[in-house]
């Protein structure tokens, strides 16, 4: 582009030189072809005719120009050239100016572009800052998630440990004796019965015989009423302190669960004179559907076999408790036309009616007169007929069990 412009300029200059031909153009229009001095614009020559001799050449005749005329013509041409040069100068100046302007424009454009570039750079910075922010936030969240997951794992482990602990709960007092750190000492232990989610506290006698005895019933002061409903006997009632003192019935449902795989029953008796006796059996308590029926065999002991043999005097057939269903005053399952539980005053495996009843009426002092009872003269004390007879109510009675096959 620049080279083209330069070429144009050169051509213009050449044109200007051509225009200086004396036979044509401005030169003739301004009287260049006329002989003699003449006024030429403001550029009036200061020369005088005397300074210049007339043309002596005859051939030129009147056409011969004077020196002054020559000088004027030269000055005129000079002036013309000066004008043209000035025009060119202006032209060049304009061109340079324009060029400068375009340079400025270019610079401006570059500046603007640079500005945009900087802006885009700023944007890039902003973007990278934002994404950096997001990245760090995501990192923080990730860390938190990991912490939470670890926390959950810890909780899961705790729950597992607790489950193991729960599984470690003893099934009975024999289990406690075998596995519990302080299982060798008699006392309260938490056990979980197989087939039941219930965890409950029981008293374990770890000293009698080989230990492992779970207390299921106790009378010792007559402080608790044992004349209760089917539901009470099913779920149990009464309580024990941590020394194993108190009156209670564990509950037929638990007796059923505890004796499912076979169990040994130990009955401990003590009269008001402090004389003791015991009886042991293999036994099982049926389900509720079976009326919590008593399966009992293999008597052994010093108290006499009241449960299987019953009262020889009154007849085993009427007094044996083996195979009898459990009765309460509100659920009569005995072999008597009347309600044994109602008149004997407690839930038991009545036949027609009994040779033993550890849930009978507690008579302090032991001896009582059945004739005081009405409508029937019923021997309804806490009795074990082979030990102290039907008209003697024992001071202390206990029933304990341990799993079969552990002796
Ligand atoms: C046992 O309780 C029942 C119901 O309250 C009652 O009818 C019955 O006479 C009580 N038996 C004795 C021996 O107190």
Short mmCIF file of C-alpha atoms in Angstrom, two decimals, residues 305-306 308-320 354-355 385-386:
data_model
loop_
_atom_site.label_atom_id
_atom_site.label_comp_id
_atom_site.label_asym_id
_atom_site.label_seq_id
_atom_site.Cartn_x
_atom_site.Cartn_y
_atom_site.Cartn_z
CA UNK A 305 -42.17 -86.94 96.47
CA UNK A 306 -45.24 -84.74 96.63
CA UNK A 308 -45.36 -87.47 91.37
CA UNK A 309 -46.44 -89.76 94.16
CA UNK A 310 -48.57 -87.11 95.87
CA UNK A 311 -50.33 -87.98 99.08
CA UNK A 312 -50.30 -91.73 99.63
CA UNK A 313 -52.94 -91.28 102.30
CA UNK A 314 -55.40 -89.46 100.06
CA UNK A 315 -54.38 -91.39 96.96
CA UNK A 316 -51.84 -90.62 94.24
CA UNK A 317 -54.58 -90.65 91.63
CA UNK A 318 -56.22 -87.61 93.24
CA UNK A 319 -53.17 -85.81 94.54
CA UNK A 320 -50.29 -86.36 92.08
CA UNK A 354 -53.17 -81.43 95.87
CA UNK A 355 -50.26 -82.99 97.81
CA UNK A 385 -47.67 -83.03 102.47
CA UNK A 386 -44.84 -85.70 102.66
#
